[in-house]
PDB file of C-alpha atoms and ligand atoms in Angstrom:
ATOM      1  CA  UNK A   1       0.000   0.000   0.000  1.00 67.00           C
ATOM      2  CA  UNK A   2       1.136   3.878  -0.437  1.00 87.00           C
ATOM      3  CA  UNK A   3       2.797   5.228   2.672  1.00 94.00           C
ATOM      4  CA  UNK A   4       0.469   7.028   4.899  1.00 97.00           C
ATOM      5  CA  UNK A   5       0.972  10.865   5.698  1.00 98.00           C
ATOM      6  CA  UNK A   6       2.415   9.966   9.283  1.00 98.00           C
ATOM      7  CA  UNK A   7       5.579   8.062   7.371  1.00 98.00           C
ATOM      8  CA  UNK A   8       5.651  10.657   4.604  1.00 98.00           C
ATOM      9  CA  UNK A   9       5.988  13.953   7.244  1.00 98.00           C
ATOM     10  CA  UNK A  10       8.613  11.487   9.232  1.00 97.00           C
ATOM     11  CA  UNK A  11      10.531  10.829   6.118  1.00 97.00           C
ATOM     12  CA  UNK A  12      10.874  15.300   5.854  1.00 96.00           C
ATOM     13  CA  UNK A  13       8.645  15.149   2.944  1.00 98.00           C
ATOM     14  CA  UNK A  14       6.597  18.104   2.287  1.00 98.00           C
ATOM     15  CA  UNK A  15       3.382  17.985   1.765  1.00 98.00           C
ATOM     16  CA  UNK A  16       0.350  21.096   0.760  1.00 98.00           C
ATOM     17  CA  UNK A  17      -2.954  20.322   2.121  1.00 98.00           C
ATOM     18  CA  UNK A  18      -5.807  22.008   1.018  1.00 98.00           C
ATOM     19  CA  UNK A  19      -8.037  23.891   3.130  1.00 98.00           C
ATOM     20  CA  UNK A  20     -12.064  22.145   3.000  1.00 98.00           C
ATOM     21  CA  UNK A  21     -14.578  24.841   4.508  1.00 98.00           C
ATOM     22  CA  UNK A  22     -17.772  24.291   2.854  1.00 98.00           C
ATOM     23  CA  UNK A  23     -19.451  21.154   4.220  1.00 98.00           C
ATOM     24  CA  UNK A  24     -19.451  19.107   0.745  1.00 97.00           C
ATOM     25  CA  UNK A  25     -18.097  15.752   0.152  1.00 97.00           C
ATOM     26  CA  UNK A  26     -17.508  15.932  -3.146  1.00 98.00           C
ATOM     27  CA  UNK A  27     -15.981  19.551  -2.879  1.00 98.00           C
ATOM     28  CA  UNK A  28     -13.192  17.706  -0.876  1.00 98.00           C
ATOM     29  CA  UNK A  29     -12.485  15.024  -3.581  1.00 98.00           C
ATOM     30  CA  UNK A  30     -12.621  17.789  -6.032  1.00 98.00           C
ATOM     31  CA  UNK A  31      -9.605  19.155  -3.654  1.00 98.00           C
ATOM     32  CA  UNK A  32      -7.797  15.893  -3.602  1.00 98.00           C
ATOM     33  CA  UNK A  33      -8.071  15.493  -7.079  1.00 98.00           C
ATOM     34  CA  UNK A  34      -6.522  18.864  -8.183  1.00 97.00           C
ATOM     35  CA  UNK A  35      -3.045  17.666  -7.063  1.00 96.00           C
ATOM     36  CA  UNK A  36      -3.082  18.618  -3.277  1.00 97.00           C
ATOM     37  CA  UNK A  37      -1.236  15.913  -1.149  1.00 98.00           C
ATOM     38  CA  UNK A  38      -4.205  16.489   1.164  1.00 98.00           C
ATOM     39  CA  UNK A  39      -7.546  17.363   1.825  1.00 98.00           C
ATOM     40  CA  UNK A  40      -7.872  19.418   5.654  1.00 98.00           C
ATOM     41  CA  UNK A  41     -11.516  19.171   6.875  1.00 98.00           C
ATOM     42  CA  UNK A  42     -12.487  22.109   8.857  1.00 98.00           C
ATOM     43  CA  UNK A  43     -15.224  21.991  11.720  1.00 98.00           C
ATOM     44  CA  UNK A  44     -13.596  25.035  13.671  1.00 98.00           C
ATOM     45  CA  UNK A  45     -14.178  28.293  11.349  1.00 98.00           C
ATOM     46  CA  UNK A  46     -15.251  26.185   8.248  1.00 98.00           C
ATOM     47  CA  UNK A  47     -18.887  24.658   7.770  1.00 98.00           C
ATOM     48  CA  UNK A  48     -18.332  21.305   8.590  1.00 98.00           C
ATOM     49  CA  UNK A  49     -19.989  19.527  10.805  1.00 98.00           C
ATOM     50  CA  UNK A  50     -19.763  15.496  11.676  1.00 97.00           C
ATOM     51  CA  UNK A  51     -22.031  14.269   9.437  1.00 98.00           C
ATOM     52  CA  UNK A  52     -20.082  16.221   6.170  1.00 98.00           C
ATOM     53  CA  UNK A  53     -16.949  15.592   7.526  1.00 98.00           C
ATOM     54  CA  UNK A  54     -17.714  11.376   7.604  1.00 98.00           C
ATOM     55  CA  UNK A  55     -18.462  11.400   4.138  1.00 98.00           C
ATOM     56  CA  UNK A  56     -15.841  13.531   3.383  1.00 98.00           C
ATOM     57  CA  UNK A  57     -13.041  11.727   4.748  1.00 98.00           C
ATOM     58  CA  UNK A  58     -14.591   8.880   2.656  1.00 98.00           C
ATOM     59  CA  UNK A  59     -14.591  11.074  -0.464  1.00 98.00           C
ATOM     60  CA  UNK A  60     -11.117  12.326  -0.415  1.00 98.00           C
ATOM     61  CA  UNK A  61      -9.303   8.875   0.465  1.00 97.00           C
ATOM     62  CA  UNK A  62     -11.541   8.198  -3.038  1.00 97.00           C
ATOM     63  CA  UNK A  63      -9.044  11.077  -4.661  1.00 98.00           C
ATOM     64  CA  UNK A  64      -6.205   9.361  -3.628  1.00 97.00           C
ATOM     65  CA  UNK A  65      -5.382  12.596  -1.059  1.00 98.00           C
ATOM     66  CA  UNK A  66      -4.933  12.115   2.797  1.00 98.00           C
ATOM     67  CA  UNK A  67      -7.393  13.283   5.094  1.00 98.00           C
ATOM     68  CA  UNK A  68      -6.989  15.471   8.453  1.00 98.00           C
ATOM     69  CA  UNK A  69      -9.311  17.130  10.127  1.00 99.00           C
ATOM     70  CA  UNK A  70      -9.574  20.158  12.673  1.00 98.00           C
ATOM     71  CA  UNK A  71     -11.735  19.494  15.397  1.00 98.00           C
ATOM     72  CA  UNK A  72     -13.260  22.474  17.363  1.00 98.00           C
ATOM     73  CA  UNK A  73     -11.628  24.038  20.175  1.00 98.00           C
ATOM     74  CA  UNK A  74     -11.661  21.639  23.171  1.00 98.00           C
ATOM     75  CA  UNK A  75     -14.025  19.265  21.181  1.00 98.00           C
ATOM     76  CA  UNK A  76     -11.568  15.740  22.570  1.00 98.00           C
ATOM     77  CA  UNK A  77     -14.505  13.854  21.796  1.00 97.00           C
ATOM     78  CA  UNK A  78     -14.513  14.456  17.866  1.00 98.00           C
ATOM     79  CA  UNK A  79     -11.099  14.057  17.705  1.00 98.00           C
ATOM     80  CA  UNK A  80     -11.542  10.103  18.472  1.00 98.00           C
ATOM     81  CA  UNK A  81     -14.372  10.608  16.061  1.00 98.00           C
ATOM     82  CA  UNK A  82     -13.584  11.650  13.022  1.00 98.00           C
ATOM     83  CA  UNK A  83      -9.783   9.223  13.435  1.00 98.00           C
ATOM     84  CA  UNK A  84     -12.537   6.240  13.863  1.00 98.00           C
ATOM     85  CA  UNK A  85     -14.042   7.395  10.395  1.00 98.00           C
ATOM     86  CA  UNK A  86     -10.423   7.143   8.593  1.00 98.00           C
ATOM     87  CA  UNK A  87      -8.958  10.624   9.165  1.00 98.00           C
ATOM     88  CA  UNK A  88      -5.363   9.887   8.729  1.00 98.00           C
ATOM     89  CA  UNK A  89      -4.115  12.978  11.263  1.00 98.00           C
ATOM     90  CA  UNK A  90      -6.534  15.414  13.427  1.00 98.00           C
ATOM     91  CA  UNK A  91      -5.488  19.303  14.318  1.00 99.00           C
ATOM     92  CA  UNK A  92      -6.850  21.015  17.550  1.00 99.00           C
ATOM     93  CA  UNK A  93      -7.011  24.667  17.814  1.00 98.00           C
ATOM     94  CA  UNK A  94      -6.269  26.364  20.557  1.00 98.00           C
ATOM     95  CA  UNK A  95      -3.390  23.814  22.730  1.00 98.00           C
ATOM     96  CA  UNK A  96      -2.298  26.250  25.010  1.00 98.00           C
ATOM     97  CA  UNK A  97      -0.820  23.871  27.516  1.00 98.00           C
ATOM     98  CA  UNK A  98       0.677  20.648  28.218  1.00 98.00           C
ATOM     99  CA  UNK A  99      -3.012  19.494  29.989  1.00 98.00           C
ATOM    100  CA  UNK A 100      -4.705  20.490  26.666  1.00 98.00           C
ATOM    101  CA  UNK A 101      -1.679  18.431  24.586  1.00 98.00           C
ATOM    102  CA  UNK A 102      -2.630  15.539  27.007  1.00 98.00           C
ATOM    103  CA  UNK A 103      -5.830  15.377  26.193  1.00 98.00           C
ATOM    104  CA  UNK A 104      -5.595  15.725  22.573  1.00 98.00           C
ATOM    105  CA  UNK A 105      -3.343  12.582  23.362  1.00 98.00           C
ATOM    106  CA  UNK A 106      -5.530  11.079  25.342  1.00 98.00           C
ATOM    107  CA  UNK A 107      -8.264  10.900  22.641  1.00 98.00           C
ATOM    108  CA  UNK A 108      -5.848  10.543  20.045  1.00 98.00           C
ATOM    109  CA  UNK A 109      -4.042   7.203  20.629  1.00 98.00           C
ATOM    110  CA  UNK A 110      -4.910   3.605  21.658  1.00 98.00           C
ATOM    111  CA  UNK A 111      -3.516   2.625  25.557  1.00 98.00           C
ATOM    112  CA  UNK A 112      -1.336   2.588  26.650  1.00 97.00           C
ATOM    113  CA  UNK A 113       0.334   6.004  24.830  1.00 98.00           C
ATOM    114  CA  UNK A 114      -3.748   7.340  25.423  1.00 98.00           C
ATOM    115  CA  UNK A 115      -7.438   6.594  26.085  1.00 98.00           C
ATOM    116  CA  UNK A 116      -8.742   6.171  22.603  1.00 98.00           C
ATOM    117  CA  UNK A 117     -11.768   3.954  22.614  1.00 98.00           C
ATOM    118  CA  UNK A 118     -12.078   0.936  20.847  1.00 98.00           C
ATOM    119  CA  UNK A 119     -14.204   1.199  17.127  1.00 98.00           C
ATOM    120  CA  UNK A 120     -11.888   1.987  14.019  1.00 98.00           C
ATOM    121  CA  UNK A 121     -14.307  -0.166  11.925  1.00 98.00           C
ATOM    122  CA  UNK A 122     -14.620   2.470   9.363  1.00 98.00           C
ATOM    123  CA  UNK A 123     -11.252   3.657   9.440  1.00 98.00           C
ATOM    124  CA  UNK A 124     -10.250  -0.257   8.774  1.00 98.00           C
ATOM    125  CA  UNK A 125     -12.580  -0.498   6.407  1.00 98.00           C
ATOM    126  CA  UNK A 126     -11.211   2.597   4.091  1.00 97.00           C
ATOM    127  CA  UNK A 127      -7.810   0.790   4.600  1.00 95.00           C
ATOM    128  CA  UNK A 128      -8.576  -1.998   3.086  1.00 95.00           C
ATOM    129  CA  UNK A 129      -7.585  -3.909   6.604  1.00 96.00           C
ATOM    130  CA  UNK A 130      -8.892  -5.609   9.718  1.00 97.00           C
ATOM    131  CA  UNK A 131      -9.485  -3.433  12.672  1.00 97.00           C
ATOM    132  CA  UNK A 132      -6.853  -5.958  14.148  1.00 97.00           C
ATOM    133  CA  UNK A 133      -4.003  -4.805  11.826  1.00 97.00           C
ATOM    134  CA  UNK A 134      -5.478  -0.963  12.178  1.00 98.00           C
ATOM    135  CA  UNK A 135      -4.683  -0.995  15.838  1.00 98.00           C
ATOM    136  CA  UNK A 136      -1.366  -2.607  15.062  1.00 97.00           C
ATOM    137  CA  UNK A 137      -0.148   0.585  13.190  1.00 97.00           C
ATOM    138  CA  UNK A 138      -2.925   3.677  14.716  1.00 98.00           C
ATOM    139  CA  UNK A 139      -0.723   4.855  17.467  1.00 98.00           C
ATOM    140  CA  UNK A 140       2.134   5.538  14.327  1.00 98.00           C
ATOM    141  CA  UNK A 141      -0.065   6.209  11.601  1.00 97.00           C
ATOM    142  CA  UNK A 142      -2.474   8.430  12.927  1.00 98.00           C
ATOM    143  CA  UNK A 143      -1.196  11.886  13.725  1.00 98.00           C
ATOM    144  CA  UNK A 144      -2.104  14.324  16.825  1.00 99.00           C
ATOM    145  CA  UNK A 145      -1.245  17.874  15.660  1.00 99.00           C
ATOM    146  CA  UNK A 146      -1.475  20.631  18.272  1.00 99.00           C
ATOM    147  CA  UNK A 147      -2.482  24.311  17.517  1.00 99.00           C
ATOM    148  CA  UNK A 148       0.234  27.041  18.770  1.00 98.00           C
ATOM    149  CA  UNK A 149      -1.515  30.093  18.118  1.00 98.00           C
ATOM    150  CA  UNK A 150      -1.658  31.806  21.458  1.00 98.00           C
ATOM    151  CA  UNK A 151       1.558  33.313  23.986  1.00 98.00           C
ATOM    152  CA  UNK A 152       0.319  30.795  26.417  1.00 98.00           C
ATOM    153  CA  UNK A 153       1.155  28.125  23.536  1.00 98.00           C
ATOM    154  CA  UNK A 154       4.083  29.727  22.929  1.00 98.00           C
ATOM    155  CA  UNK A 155       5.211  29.807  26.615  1.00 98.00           C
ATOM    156  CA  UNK A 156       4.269  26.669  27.553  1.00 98.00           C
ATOM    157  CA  UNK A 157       5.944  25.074  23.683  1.00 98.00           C
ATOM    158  CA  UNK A 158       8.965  22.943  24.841  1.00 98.00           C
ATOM    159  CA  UNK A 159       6.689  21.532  27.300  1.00 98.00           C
ATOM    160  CA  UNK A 160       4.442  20.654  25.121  1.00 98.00           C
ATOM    161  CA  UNK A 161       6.657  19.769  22.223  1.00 98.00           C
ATOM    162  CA  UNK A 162       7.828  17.046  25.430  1.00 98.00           C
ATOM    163  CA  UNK A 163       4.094  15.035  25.487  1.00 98.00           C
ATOM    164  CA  UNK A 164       4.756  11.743  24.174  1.00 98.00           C
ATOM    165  CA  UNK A 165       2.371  10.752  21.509  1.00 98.00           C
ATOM    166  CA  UNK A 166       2.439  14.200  20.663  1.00 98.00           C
ATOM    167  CA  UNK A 167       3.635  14.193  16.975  1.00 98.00           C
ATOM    168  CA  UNK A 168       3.815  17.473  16.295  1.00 98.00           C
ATOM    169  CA  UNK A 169       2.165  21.182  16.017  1.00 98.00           C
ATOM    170  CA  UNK A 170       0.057  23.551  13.803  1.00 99.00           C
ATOM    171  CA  UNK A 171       0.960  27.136  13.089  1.00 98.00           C
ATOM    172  CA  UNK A 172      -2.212  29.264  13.247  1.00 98.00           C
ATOM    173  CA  UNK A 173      -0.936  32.614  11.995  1.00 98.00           C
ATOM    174  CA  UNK A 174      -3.674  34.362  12.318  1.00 98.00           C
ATOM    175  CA  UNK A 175      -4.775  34.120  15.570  1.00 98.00           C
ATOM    176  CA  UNK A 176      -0.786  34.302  17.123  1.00 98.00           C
ATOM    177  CA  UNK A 177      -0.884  37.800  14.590  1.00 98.00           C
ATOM    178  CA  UNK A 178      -4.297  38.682  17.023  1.00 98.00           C
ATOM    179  CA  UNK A 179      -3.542  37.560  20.135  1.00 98.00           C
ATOM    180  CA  UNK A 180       0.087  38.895  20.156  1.00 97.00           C
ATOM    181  CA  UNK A 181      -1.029  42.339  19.170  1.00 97.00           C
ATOM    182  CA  UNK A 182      -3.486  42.242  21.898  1.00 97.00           C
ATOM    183  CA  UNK A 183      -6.722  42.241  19.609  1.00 98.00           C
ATOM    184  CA  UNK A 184      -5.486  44.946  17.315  1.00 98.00           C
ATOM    185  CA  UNK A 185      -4.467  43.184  14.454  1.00 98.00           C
ATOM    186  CA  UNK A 186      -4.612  40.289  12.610  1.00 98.00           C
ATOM    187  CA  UNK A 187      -1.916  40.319   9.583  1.00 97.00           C
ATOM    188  CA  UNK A 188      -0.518  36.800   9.781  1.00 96.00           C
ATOM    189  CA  UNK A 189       2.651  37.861   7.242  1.00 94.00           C
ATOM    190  CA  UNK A 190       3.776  40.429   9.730  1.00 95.00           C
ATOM    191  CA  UNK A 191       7.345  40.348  10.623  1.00 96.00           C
ATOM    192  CA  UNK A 192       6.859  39.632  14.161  1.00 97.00           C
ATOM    193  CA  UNK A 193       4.745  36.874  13.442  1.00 97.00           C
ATOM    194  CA  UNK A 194       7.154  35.201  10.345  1.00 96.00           C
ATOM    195  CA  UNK A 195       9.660  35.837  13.534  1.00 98.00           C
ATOM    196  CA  UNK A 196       7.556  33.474  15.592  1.00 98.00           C
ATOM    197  CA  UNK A 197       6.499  30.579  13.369  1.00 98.00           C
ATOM    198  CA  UNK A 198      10.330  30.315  12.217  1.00 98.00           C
ATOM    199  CA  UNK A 199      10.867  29.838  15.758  1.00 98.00           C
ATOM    200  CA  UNK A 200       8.481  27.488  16.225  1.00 98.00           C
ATOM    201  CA  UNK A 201       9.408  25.038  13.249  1.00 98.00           C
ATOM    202  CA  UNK A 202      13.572  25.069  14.485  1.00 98.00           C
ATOM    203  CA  UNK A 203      12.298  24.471  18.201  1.00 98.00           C
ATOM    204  CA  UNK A 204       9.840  21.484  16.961  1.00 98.00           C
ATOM    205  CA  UNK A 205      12.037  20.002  14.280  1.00 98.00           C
ATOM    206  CA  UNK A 206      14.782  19.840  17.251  1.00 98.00           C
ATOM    207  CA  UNK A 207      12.618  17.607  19.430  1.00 98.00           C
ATOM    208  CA  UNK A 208      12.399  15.367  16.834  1.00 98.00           C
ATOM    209  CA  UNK A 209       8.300  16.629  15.739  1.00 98.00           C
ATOM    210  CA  UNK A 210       6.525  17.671  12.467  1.00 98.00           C
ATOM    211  CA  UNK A 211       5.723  21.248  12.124  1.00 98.00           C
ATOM    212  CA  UNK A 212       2.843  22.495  10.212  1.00 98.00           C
ATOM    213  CA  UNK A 213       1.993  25.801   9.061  1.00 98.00           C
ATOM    214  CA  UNK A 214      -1.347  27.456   7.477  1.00 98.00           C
ATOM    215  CA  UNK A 215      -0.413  29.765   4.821  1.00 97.00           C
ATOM    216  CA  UNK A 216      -2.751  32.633   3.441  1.00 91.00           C
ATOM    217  CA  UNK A 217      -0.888  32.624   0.186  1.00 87.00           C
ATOM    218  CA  UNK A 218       1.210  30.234  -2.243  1.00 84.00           C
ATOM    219  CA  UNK A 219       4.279  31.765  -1.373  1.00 86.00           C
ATOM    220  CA  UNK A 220       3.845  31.678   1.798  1.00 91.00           C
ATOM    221  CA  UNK A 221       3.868  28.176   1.400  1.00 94.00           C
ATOM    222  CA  UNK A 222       7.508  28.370  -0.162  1.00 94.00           C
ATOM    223  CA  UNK A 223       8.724  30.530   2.702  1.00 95.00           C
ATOM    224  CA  UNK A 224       7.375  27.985   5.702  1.00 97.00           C
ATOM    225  CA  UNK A 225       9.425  25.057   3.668  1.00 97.00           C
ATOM    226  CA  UNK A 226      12.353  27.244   3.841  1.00 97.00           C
ATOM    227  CA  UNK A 227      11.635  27.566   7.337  1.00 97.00           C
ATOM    228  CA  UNK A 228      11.328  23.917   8.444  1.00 97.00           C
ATOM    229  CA  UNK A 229       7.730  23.583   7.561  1.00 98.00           C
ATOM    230  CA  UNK A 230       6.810  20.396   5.664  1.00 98.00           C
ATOM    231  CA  UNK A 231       3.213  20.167   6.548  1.00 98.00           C
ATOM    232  CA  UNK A 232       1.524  23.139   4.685  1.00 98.00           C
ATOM    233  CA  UNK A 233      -1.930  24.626   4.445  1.00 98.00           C
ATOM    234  CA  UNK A 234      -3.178  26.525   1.199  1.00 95.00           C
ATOM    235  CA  UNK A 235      -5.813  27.210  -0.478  1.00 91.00           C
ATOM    236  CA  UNK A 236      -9.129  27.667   1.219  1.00 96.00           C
ATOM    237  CA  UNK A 237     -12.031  26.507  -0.866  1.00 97.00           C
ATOM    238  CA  UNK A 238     -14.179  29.417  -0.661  1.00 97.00           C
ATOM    239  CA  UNK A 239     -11.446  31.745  -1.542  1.00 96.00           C
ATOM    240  CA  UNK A 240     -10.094  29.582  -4.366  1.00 95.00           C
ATOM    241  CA  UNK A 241     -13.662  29.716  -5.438  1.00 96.00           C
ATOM    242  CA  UNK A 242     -14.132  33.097  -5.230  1.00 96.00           C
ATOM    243  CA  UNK A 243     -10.915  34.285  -7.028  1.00 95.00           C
ATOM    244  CA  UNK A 244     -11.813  31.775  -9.823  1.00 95.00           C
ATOM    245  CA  UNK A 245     -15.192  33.510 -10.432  1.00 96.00           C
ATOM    246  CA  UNK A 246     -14.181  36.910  -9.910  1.00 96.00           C
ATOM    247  CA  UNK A 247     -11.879  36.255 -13.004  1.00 94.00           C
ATOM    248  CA  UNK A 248     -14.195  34.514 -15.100  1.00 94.00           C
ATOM    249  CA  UNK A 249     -17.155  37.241 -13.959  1.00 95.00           C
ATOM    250  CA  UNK A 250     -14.680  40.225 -14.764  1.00 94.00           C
ATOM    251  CA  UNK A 251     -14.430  38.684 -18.326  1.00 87.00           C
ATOM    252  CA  UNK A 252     -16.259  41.843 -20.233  1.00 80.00           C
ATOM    253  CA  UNK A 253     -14.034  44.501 -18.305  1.00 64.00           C
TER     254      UNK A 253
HETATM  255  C1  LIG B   1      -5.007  30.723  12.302  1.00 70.28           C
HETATM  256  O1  LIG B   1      -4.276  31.277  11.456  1.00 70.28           O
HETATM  257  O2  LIG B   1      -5.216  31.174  13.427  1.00 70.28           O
HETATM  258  C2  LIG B   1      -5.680  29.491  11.945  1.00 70.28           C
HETATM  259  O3  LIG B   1      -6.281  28.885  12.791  1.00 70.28           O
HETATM  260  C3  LIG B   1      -5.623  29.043  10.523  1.00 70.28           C
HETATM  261  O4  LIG B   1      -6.841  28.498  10.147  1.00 70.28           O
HETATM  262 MG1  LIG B   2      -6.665  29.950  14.552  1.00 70.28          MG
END
């Protein structure tokens, strides 16, 4: 079989996920299919919800993508969730201490590494495997990504970047661009906050972790790789959308 994202990230590869907001199945294979390493279901800001988000898993493993998903903020019970419907890594927002990263753990892997309940049918089943030989590889195979978009996150990072099972963190530039400028701001390409997610990646690349990074534009994407990135997000489907039609609408100026 193809190596999963968990060996590809180990193995420094870089991949670009795309960015899945609206809550459409098919919109996510449509985004696996257009050359994206993977498809990034979102149920925090975008409109998924679980029902969109099982069938889209589903549909982008049908693309040949992987599939992650961001949970909602605190939401430890989804995270089990949507890694029992066959999402190959999960991202939660807002891990602003170790006792978040433990519980994003906790839900996240099998005992004895976590608490993860027992009922990867589905996932199985999209692998082609038994649920036997799923538990044999989940703990390795299925990533836990934790959010660092906060100074409390950033405070609290080596500690954090310490939880074993823990495989690595998610840059959320726009919120550290918010919350560092107390509220007055959010430009997530400002120096100070390029500053901070280089940081970030040398810090969590030297305990051994994969560092991810969402990007607001394609070069951005470039830059994070230079920084130690290899797990990228681009291209929100909305805005790809939107830019798309505001060319082809324009097409009388
Ligand atoms: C952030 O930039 O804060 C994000 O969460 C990206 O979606
Ligand atoms: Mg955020």
């Amino acid at each position: 079989s193809s190596p999963s994202l968990a060996e590809r990230l180990r193995h420094d590869e870089a991949i670009v996920t795309a960015w899945s907001s609206l809550a459409m199945p098919m919109l996510a294979e449509a985004l696996g299919r257009s050359g994206y390493g993977a498809v990034t279901l979102d149920m925090q800001h975008g409109q998924h919800d679980i029902a969109s988000v099982r069938e889209g898993i589903a549909a982008t493993r049908l693309s040949g993508a992987h599939s992650v998903v961001r949970t909602p903020v605190d939401d430890f019970a989804s995270v089990s969730r949507v890694l029992d419907f066959g999402a190959e890594a999960v991202i939660m927002p807002m891990v602003n201490s170790v006792d978040d990263a433990l519980a994003l753990v906790g839900a996240a892997k099998f005992p004895p590494m976590g608490a993860r309940s027992w009922g990867p049918h589905r996932a199985a089943m999209l692998k082609g495997e038994s649920p036997a030989a799923y538990l044999a590889g989940a703990n390795r195979e299925t990533l836990a990504l934790a959010m660092i978009e906060t100074p409390a996150a950033l405070a609290a990072l080596d500690d954090i970047l310490a939880v074993d099972g823990l495989d690595g963190v998610f840059v959320g530039p726009g919120d550290l661009s918010l919350t560092l400028s107390a509220g007055a701001e959010v430009v997530p390409g400002s120096d100070r906050v390029q500053t901070v997610a280089a940081d970030i990646a040398v810090r969590t690349r030297a305990a051994g972790k994969i560092a991810g990074i969402f990007c607001n534009a394609a070069e951005d994407a470039r830059g994070a790789q230079k920084m130690g990135f290899r797990f990228m997000a681009h291209g929100v489907d909305m805005s790809l959308l939107m830019e798309a039609a505001g060319a082809a609408s324009a097409v009388l100026d």
